[in-house]
PDB file of C-alpha atoms in Angstrom:
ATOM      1  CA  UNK B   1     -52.597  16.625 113.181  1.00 49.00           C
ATOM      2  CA  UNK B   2     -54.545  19.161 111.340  1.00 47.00           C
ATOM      3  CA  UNK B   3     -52.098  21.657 111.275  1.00 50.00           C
ATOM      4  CA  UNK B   4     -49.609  19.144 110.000  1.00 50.00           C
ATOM      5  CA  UNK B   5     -51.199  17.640 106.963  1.00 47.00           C
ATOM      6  CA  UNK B   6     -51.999  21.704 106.410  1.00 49.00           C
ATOM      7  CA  UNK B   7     -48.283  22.609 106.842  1.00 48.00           C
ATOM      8  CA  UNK B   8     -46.996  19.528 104.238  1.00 49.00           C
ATOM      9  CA  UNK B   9     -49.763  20.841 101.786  1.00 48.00           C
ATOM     10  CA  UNK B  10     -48.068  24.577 101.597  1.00 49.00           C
ATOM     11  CA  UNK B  11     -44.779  22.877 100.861  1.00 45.00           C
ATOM     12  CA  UNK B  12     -46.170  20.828  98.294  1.00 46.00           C
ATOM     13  CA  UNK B  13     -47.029  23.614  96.916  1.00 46.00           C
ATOM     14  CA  UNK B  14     -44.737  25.675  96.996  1.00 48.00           C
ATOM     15  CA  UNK B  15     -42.225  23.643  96.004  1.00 48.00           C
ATOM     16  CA  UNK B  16     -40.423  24.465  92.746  1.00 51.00           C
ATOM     17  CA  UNK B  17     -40.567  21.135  91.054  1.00 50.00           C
ATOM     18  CA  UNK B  18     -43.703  20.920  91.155  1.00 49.00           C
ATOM     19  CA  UNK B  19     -46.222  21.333  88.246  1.00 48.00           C
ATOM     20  CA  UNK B  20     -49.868  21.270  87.294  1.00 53.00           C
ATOM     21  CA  UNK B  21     -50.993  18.051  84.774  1.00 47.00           C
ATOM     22  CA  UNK B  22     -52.441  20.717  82.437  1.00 51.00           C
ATOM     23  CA  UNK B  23     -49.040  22.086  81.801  1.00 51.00           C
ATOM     24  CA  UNK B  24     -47.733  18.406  81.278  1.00 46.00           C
ATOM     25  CA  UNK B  25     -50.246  18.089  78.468  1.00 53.00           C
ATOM     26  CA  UNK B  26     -49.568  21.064  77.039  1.00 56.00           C
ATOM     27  CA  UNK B  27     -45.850  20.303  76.652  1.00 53.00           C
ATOM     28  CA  UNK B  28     -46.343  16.860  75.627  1.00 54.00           C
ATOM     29  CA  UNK B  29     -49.092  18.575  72.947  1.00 54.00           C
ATOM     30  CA  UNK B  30     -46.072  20.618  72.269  1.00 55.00           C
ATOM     31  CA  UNK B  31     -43.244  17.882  71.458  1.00 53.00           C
ATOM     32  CA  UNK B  32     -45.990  15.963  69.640  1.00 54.00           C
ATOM     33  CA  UNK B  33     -46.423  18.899  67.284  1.00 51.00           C
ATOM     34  CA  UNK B  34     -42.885  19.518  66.699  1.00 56.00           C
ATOM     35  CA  UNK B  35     -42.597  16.007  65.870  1.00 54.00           C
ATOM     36  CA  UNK B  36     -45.233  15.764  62.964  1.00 56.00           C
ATOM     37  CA  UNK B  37     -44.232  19.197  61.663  1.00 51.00           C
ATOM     38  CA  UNK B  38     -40.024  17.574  61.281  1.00 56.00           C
ATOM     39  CA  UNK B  39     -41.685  14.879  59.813  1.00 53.00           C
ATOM     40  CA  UNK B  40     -43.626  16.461  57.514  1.00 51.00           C
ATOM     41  CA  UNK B  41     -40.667  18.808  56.528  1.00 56.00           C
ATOM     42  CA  UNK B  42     -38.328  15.400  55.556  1.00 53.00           C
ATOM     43  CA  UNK B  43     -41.439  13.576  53.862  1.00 52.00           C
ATOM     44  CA  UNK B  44     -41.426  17.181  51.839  1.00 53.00           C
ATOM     45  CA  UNK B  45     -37.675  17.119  51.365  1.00 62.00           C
ATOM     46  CA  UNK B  46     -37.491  13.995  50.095  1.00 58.00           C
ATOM     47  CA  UNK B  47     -40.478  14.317  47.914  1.00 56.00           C
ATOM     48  CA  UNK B  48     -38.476  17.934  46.552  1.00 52.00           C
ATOM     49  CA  UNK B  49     -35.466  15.455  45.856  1.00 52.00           C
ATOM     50  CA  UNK B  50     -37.149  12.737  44.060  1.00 48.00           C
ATOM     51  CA  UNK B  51     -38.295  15.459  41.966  1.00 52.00           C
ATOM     52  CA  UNK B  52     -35.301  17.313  40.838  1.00 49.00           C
ATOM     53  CA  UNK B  53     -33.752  13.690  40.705  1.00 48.00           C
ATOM     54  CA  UNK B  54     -36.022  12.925  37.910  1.00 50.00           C
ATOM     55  CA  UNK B  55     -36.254  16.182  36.377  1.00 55.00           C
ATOM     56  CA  UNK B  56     -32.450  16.186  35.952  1.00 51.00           C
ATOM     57  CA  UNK B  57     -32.329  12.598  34.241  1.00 43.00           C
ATOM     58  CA  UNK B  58     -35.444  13.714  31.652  1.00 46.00           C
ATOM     59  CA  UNK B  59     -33.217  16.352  30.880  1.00 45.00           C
ATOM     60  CA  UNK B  60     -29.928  14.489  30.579  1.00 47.00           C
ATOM     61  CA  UNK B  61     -31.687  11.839  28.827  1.00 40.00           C
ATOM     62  CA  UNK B  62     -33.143  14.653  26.418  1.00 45.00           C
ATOM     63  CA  UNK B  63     -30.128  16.119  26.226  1.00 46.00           C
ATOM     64  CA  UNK B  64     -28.521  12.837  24.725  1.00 40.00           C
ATOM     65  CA  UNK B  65     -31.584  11.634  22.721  1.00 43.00           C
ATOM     66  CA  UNK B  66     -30.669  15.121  20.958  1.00 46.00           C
ATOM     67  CA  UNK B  67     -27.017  14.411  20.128  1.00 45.00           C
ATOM     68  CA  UNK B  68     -25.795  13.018  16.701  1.00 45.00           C
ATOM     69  CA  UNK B  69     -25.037   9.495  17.183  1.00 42.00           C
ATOM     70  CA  UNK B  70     -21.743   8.675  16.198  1.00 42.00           C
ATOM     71  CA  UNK B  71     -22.177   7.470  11.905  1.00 47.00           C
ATOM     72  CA  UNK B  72     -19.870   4.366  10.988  1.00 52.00           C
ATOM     73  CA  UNK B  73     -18.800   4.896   7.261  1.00 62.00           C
ATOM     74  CA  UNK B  74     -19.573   2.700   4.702  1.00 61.00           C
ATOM     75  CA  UNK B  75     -16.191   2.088   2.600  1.00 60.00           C
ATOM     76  CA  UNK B  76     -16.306   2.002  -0.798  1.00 61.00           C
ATOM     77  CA  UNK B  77     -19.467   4.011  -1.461  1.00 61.00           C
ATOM     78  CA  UNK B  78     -20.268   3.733  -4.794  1.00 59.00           C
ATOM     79  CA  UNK B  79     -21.309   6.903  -7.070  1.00 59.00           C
ATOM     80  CA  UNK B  80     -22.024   7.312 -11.283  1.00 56.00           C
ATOM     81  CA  UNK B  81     -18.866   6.080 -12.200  1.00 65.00           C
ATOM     82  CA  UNK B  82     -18.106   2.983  -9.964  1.00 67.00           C
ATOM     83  CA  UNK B  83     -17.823  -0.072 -12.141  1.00 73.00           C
ATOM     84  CA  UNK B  84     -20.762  -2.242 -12.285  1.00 74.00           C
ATOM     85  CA  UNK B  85     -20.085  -5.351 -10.765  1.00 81.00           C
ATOM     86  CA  UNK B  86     -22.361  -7.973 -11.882  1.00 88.00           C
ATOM     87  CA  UNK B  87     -25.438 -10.153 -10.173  1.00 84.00           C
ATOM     88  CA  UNK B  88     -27.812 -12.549 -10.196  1.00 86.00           C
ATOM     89  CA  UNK B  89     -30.750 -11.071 -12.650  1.00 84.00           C
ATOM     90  CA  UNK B  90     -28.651  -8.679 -14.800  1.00 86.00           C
ATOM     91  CA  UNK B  91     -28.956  -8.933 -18.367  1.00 89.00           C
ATOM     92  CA  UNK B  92     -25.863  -9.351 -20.409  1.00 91.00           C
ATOM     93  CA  UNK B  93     -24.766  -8.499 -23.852  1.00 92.00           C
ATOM     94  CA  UNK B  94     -22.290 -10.063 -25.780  1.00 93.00           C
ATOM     95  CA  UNK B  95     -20.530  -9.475 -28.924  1.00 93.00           C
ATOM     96  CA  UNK B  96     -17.689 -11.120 -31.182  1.00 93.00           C
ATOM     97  CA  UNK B  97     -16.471  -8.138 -33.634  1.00 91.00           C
ATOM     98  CA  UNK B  98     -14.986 -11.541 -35.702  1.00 90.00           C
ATOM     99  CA  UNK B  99     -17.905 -14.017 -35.207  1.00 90.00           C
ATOM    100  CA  UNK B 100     -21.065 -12.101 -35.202  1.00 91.00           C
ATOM    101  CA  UNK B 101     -23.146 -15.260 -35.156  1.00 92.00           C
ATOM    102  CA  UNK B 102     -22.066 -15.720 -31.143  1.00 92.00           C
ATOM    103  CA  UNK B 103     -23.630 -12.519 -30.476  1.00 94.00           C
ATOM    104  CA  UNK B 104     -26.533 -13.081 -27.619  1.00 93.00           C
ATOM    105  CA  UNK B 105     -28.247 -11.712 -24.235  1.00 92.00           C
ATOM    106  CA  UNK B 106     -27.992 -13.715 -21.795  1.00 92.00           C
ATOM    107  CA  UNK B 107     -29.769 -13.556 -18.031  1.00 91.00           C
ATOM    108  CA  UNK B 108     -27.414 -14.068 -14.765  1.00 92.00           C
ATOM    109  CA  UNK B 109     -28.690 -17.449 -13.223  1.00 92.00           C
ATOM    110  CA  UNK B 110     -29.776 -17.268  -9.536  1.00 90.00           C
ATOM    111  CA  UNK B 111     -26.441 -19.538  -9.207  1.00 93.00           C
ATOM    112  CA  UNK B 112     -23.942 -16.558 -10.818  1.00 92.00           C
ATOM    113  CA  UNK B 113     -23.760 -18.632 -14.167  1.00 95.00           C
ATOM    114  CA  UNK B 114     -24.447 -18.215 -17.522  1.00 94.00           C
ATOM    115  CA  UNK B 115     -24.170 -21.050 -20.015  1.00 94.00           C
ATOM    116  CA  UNK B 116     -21.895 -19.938 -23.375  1.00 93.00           C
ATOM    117  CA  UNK B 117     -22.026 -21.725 -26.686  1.00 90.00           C
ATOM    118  CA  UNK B 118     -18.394 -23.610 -27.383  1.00 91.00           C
ATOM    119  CA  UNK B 119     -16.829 -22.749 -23.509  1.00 92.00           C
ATOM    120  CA  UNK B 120     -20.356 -23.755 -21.435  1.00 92.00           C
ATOM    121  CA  UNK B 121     -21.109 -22.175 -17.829  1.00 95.00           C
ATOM    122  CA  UNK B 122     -19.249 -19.483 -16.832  1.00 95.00           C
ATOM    123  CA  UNK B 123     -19.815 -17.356 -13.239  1.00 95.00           C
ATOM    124  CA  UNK B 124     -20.685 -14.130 -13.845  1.00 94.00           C
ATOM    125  CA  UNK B 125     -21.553 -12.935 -10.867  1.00 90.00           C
ATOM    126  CA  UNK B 126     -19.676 -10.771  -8.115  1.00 89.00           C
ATOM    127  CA  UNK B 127     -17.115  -9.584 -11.707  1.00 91.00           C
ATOM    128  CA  UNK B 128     -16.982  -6.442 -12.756  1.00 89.00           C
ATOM    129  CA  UNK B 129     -17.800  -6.186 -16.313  1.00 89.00           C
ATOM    130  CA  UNK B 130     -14.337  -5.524 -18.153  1.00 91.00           C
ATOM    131  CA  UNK B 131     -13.112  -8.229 -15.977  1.00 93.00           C
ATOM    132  CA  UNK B 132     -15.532 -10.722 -16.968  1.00 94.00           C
ATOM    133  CA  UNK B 133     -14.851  -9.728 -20.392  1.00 93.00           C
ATOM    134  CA  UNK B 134     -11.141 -10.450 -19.430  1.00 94.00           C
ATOM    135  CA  UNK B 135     -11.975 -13.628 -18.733  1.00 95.00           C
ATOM    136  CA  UNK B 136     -14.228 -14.660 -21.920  1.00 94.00           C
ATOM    137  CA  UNK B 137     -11.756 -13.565 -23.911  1.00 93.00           C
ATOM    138  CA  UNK B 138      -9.143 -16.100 -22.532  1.00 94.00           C
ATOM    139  CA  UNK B 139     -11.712 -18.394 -22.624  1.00 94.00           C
ATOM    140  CA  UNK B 140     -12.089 -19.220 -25.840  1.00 93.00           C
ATOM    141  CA  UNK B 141      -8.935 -17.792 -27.425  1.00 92.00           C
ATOM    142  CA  UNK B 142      -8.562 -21.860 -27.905  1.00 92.00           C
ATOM    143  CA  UNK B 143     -11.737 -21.852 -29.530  1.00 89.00           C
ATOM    144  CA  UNK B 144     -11.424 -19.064 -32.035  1.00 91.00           C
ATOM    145  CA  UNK B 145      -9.035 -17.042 -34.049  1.00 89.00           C
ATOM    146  CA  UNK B 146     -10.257 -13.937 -32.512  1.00 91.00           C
ATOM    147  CA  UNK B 147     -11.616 -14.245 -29.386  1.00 89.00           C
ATOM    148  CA  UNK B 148     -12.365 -10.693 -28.888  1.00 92.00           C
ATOM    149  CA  UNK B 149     -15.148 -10.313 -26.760  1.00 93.00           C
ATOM    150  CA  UNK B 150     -17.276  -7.005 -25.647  1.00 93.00           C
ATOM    151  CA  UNK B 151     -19.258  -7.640 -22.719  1.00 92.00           C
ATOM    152  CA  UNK B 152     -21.943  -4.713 -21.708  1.00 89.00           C
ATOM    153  CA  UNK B 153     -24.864  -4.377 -18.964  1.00 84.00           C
ATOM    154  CA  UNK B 154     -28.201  -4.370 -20.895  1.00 83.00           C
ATOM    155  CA  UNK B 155     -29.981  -3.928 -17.945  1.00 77.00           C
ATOM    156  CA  UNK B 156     -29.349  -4.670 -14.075  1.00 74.00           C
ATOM    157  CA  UNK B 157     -31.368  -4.466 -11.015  1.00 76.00           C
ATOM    158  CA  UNK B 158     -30.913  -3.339  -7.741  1.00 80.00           C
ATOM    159  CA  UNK B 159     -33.026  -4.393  -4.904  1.00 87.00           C
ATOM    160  CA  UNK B 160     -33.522  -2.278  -1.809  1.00 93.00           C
ATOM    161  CA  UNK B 161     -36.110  -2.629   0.884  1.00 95.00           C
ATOM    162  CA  UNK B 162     -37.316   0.559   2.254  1.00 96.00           C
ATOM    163  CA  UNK B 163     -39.597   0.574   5.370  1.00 95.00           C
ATOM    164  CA  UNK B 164     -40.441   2.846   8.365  1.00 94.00           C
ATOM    165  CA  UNK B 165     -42.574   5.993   8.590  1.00 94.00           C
ATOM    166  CA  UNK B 166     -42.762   5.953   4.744  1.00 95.00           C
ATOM    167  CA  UNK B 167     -46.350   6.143   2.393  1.00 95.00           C
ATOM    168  CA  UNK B 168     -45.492   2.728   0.781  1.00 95.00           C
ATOM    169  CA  UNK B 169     -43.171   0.795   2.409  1.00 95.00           C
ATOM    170  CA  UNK B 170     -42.223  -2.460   0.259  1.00 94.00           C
ATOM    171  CA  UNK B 171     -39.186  -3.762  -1.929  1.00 93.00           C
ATOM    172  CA  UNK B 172     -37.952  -1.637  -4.734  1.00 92.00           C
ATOM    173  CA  UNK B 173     -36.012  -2.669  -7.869  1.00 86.00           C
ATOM    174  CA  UNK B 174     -34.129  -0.094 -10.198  1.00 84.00           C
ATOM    175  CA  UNK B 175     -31.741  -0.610 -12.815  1.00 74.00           C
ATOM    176  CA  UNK B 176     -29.876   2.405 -12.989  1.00 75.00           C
ATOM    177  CA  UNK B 177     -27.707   4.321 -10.480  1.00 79.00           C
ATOM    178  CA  UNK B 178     -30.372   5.389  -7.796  1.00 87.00           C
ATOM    179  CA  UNK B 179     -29.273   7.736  -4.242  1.00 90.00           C
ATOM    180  CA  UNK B 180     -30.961   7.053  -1.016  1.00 94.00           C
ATOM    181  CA  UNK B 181     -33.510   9.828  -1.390  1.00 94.00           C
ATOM    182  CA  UNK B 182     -34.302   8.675  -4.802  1.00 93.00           C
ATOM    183  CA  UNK B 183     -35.670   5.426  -3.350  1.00 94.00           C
ATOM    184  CA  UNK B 184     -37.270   6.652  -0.098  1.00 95.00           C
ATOM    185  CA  UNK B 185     -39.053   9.234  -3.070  1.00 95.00           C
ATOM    186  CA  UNK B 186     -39.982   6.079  -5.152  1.00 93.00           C
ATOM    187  CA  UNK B 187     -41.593   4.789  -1.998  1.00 94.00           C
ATOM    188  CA  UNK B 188     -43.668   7.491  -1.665  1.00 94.00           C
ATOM    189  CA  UNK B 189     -41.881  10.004   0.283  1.00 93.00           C
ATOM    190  CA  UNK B 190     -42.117  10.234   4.122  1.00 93.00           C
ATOM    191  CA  UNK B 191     -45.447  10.152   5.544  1.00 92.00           C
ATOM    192  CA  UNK B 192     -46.788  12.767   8.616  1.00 91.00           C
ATOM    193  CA  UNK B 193     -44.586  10.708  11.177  1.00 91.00           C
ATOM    194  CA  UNK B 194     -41.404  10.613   9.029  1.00 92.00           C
ATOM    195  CA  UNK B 195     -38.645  12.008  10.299  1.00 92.00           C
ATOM    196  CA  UNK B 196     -35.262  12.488   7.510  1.00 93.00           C
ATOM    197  CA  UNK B 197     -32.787  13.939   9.687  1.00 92.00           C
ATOM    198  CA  UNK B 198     -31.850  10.149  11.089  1.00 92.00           C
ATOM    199  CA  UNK B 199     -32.337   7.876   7.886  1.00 95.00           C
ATOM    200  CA  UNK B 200     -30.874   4.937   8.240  1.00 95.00           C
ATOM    201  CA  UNK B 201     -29.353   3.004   6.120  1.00 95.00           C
ATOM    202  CA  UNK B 202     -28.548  -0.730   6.420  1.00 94.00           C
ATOM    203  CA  UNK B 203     -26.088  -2.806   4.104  1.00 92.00           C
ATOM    204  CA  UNK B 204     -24.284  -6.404   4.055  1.00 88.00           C
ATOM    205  CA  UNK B 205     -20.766  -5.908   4.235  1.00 85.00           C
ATOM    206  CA  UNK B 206     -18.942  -8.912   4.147  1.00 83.00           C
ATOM    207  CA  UNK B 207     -21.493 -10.917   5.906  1.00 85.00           C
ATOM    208  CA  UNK B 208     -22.020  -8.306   8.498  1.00 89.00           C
ATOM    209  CA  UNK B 209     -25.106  -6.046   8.570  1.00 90.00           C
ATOM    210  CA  UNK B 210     -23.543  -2.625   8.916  1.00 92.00           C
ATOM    211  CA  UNK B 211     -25.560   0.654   9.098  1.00 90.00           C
ATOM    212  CA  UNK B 212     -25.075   4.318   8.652  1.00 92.00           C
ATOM    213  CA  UNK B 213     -27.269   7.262   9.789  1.00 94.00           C
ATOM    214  CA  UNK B 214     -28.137   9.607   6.949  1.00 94.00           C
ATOM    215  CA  UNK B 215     -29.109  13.397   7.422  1.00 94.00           C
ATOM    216  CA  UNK B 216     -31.139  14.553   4.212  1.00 93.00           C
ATOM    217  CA  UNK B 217     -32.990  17.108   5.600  1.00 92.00           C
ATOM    218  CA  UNK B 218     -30.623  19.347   3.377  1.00 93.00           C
ATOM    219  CA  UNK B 219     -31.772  17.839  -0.003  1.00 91.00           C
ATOM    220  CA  UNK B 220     -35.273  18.085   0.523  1.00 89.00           C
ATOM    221  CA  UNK B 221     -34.753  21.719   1.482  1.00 89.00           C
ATOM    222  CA  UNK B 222     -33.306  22.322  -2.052  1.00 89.00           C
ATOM    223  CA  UNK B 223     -29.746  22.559  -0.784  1.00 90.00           C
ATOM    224  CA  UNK B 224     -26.988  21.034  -2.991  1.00 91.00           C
ATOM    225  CA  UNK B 225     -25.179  17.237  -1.660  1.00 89.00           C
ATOM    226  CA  UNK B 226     -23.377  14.553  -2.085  1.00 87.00           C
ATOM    227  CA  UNK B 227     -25.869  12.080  -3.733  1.00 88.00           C
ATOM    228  CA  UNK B 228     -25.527   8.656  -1.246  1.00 89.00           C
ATOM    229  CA  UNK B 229     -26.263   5.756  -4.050  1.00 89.00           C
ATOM    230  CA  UNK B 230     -27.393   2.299  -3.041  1.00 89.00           C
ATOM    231  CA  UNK B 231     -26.675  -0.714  -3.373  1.00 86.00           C
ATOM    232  CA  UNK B 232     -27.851  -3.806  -3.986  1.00 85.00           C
ATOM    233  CA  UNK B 233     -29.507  -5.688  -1.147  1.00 89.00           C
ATOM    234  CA  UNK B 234     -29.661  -2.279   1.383  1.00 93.00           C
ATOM    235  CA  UNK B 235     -32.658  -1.486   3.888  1.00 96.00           C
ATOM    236  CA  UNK B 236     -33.417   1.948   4.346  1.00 96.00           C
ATOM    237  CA  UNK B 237     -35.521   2.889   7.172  1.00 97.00           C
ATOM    238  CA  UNK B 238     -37.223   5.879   8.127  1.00 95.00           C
ATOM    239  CA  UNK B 239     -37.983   6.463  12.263  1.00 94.00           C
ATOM    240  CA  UNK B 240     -40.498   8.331  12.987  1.00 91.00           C
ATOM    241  CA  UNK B 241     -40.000  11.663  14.578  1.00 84.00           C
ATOM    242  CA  UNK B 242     -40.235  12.013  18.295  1.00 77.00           C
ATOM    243  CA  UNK B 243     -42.524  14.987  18.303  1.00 66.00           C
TER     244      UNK B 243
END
């Protein structure tokens, strides 16, 4: 009986499938291991990828904060010589070669109108002024033998807001042809944040708030332009720069 539980013992082992429990730990030690070091390398991976994900939009972004955006025109930009057309506030001169007692000044109501000895209110504003003059003339050809009439601009005023990174931002008034750097000057130039390489410029065109980026980085470094003049009613505003 002895000899027998002896005899199964040797197979046991020496049998080939058999193996010790330290080398079962040390093999499940092993697959353990390899396991936290895989997922360690795809925690990494994906860590690396989020990475050069975001470092790729920065740039892109970057990249297309940098570009000129595209400028919509304004039509019909006015320089020196465009005609005056009238508005509320101007100040008007008239005179009658033939009836110098008619001779006056009158102001441009808030309404357009200005009220005329013998032919009463007349709109005034949104005319140019040899059209207006046009028009008087016609106007009180019934009323005299010569209704010659010379209408001129005594003075008229502009209005422009001009805001942003500026030193005093506020509403301007000027009565003379004035350019976009002109005003932004009048308001004190550009403070430390200003930024003139992306003015922009905002104006009422047929009811509809249009705007146009300006670049006039060239005038202030002495270079010679194309003056941009205003007009009445326009917001100019000056971003600040991004760095």
């Amino acid at each position: 009986m002895k000899d027998e539980k002896r005899g199964n013992r040797r197979l046991v082992a020496r049998s080939p499938n058999w193996t010790p429990l330290s080398e079962f730990s040390t093999m499940e030690n092993g697959l353990l291991f390899k396991k936290r070091v895989g997922l360690v390398k795809c925690f990494w991976r994906r860590r690396w990828a989020v990475a050069v994900w975001s470092i790729g939009f920065s740039v892109m972004a970057l990249w297309l904060g940098c570009q000129n955006p595209k400028q919509a025109q304004f039509q019909d930009q006015p320089t020196t010589k465009t005609p005056v057309i009238l508005s509320p506030g101007d100040v008007i001169k008239l005179s009658f070669p033939a009836t110098p007692d008619l001779n006056q000044s009158q102001k441009i109501r808030a309404d357009g109108k200005v009220n005329l000895p013998l032919i009463g209110e007349v709109i005034a504003a949104g005319k140019t002024l040899l059209s207006f003059q046009n028009e008087l003339a016609r106007l009180y050809k019934p009323q005299l033998r010569n209704s010659e009439v010379v209408v001129t601009l005594e003075s008229g005023i502009f209005q422009v807001v001009v805001s942003g990174a500026v030193v005093k931002p506020q509403k301007l008034q000027f009565d003379r042809p004035t350019s976009v750097f002109q005003a932004i000057m009048e308001a004190g130039g550009v403070n430390e944040f200003g930024n003139l390489k992306k003015v922009r410029l905002i104006r009422t065109v047929n009811g509809e708030q249009q705007s146009q980026v300006l670049d006039l980085t060239p005038t202030l470094r002495g270079e010679n332009t194309q003056a941009f003049y205003i007009k009445d009613g326009d917001v100019i505003f000056v971003p600040q720069s991004p760095f």
